[in-house]
PDB file of C-alpha atoms in Angstrom:
ATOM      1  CA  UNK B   2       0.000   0.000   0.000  1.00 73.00           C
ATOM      2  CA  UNK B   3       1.460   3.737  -1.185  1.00 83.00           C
ATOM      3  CA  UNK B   4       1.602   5.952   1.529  1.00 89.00           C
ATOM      4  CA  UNK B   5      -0.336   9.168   0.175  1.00 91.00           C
ATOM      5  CA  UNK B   6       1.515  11.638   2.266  1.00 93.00           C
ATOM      6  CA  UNK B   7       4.845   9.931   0.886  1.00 92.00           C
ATOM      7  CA  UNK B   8       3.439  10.502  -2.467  1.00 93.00           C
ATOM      8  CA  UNK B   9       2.306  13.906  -2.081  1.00 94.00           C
ATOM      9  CA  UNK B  10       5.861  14.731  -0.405  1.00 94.00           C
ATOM     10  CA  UNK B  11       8.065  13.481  -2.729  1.00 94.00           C
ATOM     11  CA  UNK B  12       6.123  15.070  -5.914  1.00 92.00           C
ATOM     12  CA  UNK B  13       6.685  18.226  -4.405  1.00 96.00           C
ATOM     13  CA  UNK B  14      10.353  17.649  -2.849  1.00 95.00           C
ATOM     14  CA  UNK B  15      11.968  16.216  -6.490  1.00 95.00           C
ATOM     15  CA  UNK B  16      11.836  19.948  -7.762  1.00 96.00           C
ATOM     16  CA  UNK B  17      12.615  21.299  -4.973  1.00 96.00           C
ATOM     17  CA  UNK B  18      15.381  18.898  -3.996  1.00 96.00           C
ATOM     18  CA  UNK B  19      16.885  19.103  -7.776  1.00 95.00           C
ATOM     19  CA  UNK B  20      16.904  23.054  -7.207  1.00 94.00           C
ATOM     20  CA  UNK B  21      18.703  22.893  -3.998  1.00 91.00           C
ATOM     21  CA  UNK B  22      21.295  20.536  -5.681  1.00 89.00           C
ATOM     22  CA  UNK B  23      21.898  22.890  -8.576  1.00 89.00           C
ATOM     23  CA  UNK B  24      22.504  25.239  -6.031  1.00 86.00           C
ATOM     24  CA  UNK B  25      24.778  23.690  -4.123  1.00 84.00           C
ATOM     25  CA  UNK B  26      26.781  23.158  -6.976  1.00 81.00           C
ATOM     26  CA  UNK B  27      27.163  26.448  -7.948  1.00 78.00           C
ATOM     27  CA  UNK B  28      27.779  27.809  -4.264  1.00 75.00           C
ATOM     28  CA  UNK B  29      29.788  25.215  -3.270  1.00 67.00           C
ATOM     29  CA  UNK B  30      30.300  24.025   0.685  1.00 58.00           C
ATOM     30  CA  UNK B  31      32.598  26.524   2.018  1.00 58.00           C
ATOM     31  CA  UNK B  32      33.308  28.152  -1.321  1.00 58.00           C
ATOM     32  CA  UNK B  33      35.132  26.354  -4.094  1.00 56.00           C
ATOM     33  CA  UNK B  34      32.865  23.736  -5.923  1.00 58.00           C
ATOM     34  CA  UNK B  35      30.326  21.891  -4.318  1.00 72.00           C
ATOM     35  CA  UNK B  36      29.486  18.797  -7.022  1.00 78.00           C
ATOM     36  CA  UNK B  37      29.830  15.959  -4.272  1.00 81.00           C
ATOM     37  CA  UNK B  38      27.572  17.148  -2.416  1.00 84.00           C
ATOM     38  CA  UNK B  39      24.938  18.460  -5.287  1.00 87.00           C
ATOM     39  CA  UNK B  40      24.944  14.882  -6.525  1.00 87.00           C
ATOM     40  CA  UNK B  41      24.339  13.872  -3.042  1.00 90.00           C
ATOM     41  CA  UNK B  42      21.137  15.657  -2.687  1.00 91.00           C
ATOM     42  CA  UNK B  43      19.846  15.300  -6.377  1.00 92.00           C
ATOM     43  CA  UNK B  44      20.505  11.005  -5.686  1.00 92.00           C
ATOM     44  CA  UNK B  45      18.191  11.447  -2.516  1.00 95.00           C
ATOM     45  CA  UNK B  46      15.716  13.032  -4.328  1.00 96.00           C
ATOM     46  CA  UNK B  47      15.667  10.404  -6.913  1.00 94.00           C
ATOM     47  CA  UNK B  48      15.957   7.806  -4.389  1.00 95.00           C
ATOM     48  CA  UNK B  49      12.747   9.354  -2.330  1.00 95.00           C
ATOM     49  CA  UNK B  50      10.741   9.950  -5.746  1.00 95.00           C
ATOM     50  CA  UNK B  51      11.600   5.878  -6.470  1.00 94.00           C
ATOM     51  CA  UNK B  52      10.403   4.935  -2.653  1.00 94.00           C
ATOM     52  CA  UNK B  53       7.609   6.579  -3.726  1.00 95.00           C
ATOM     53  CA  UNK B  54       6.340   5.885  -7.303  1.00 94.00           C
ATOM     54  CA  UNK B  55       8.426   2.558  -7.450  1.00 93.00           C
ATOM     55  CA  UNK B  56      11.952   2.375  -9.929  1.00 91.00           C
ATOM     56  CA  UNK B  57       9.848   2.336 -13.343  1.00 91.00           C
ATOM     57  CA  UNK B  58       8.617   5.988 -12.958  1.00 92.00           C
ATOM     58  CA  UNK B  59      12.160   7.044 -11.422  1.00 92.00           C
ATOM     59  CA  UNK B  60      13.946   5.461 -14.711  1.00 90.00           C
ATOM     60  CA  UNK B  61      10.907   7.482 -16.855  1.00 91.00           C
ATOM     61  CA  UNK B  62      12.431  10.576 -14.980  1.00 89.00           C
ATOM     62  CA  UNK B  63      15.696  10.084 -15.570  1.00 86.00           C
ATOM     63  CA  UNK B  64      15.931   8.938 -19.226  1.00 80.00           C
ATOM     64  CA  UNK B  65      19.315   7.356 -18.838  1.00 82.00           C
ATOM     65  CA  UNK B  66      20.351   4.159 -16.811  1.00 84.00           C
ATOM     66  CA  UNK B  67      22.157   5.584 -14.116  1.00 81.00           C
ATOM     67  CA  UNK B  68      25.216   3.294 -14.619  1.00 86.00           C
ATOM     68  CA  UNK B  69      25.610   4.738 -18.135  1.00 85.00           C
ATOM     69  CA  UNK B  70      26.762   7.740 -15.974  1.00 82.00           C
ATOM     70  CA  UNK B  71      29.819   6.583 -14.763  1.00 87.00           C
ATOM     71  CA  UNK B  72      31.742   6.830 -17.609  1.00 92.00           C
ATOM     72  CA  UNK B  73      30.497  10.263 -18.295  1.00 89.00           C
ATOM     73  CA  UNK B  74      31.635  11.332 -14.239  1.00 83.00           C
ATOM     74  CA  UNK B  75      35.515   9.920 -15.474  1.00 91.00           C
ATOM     75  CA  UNK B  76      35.589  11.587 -18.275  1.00 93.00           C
ATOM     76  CA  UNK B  77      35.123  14.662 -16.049  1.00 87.00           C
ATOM     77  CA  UNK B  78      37.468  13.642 -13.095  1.00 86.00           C
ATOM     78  CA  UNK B  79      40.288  12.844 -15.923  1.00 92.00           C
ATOM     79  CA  UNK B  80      39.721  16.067 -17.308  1.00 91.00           C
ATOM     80  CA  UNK B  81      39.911  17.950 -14.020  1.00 86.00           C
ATOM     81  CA  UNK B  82      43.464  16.601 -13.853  1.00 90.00           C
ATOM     82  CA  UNK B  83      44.750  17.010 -17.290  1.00 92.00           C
ATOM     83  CA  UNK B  84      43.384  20.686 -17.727  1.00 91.00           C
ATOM     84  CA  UNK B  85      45.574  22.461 -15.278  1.00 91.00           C
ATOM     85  CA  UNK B  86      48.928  20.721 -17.002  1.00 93.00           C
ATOM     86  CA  UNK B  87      47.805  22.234 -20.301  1.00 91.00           C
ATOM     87  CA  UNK B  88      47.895  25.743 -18.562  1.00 88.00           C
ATOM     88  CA  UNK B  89      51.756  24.856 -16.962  1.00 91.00           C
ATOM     89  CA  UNK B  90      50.019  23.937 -13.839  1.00 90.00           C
ATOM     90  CA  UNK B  91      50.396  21.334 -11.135  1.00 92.00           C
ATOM     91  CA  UNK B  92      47.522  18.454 -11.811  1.00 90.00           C
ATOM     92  CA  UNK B  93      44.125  18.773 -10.037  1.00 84.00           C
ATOM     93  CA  UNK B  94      45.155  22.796  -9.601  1.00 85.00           C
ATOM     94  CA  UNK B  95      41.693  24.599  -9.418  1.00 78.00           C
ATOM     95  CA  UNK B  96      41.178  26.632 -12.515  1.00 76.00           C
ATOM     96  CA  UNK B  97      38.974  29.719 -11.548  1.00 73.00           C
ATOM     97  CA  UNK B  98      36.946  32.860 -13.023  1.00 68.00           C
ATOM     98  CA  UNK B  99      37.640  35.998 -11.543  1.00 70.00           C
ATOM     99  CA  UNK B 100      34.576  37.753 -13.446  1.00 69.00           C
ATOM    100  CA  UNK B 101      31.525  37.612 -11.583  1.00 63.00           C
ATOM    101  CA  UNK B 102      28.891  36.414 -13.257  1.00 62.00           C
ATOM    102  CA  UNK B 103      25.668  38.013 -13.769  1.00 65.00           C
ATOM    103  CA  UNK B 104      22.861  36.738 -11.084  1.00 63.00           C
ATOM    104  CA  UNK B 105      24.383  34.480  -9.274  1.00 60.00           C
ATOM    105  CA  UNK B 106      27.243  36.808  -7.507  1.00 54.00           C
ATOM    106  CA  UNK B 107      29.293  39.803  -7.450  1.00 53.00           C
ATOM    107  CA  UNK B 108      32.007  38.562  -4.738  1.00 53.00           C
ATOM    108  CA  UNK B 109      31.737  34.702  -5.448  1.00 52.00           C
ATOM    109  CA  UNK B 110      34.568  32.662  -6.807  1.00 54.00           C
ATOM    110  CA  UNK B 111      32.928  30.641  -9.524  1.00 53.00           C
ATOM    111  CA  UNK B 112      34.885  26.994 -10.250  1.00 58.00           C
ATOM    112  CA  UNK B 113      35.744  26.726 -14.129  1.00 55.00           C
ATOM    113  CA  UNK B 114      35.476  23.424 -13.748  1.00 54.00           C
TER     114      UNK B 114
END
């Protein structure tokens, strides 16, 4: 039997929760890039919406198996190392803009990558 406050909750929480995580990754925890935890928060969300409406409308959602993913998160992490030594830099050196970007901050340091 579906709970209907769990399904209420988590219809309204999945935007919210996604939001939050987008968020996060642009703020960052204490500054400098805050990815880890974004994908964190947008996995509990997707997690809650599946405890909810059951793995079939959670893969409708998503539109991608989630292991297909992995590859695409190495890609990233090996290019987060390689960048900086194309720039003379040590590996995994952050790489940052110093313009602020419009509407999200005027004194923020915003992670290029």
């Amino acid at each position: 039997m579906k709970s209907p406050i769990l399904l209420t909750a988590s219809k309204y929480l999945l935007p919210i929760l996604l939001l939050f995580s987008f968020f996060l990754l642009l703020r960052g925890h204490y500054y400098p890039g805050g990815g880890f935890v974004g994908g964190l928060v947008a996995s509990i969300a997707f997690v809650l919406h599946s405890f909810a409406f059951g793995t079939e409308a959670t893969m409708k959602i998503l539109k991608r198996k989630p292991l297909s993913l992995i590859p695409t998160g190495l890609a990233i992490s090996a290019l987060s190392v390689t960048i900086p030594i194309l720039f003379g830099l040590p590996p995994m050196t952050g790489l940052w803009l110093e313009e602020p970007i419009p509407f999200i901050g005027h004194d923020r340091i915003i992670p290029l990558l």
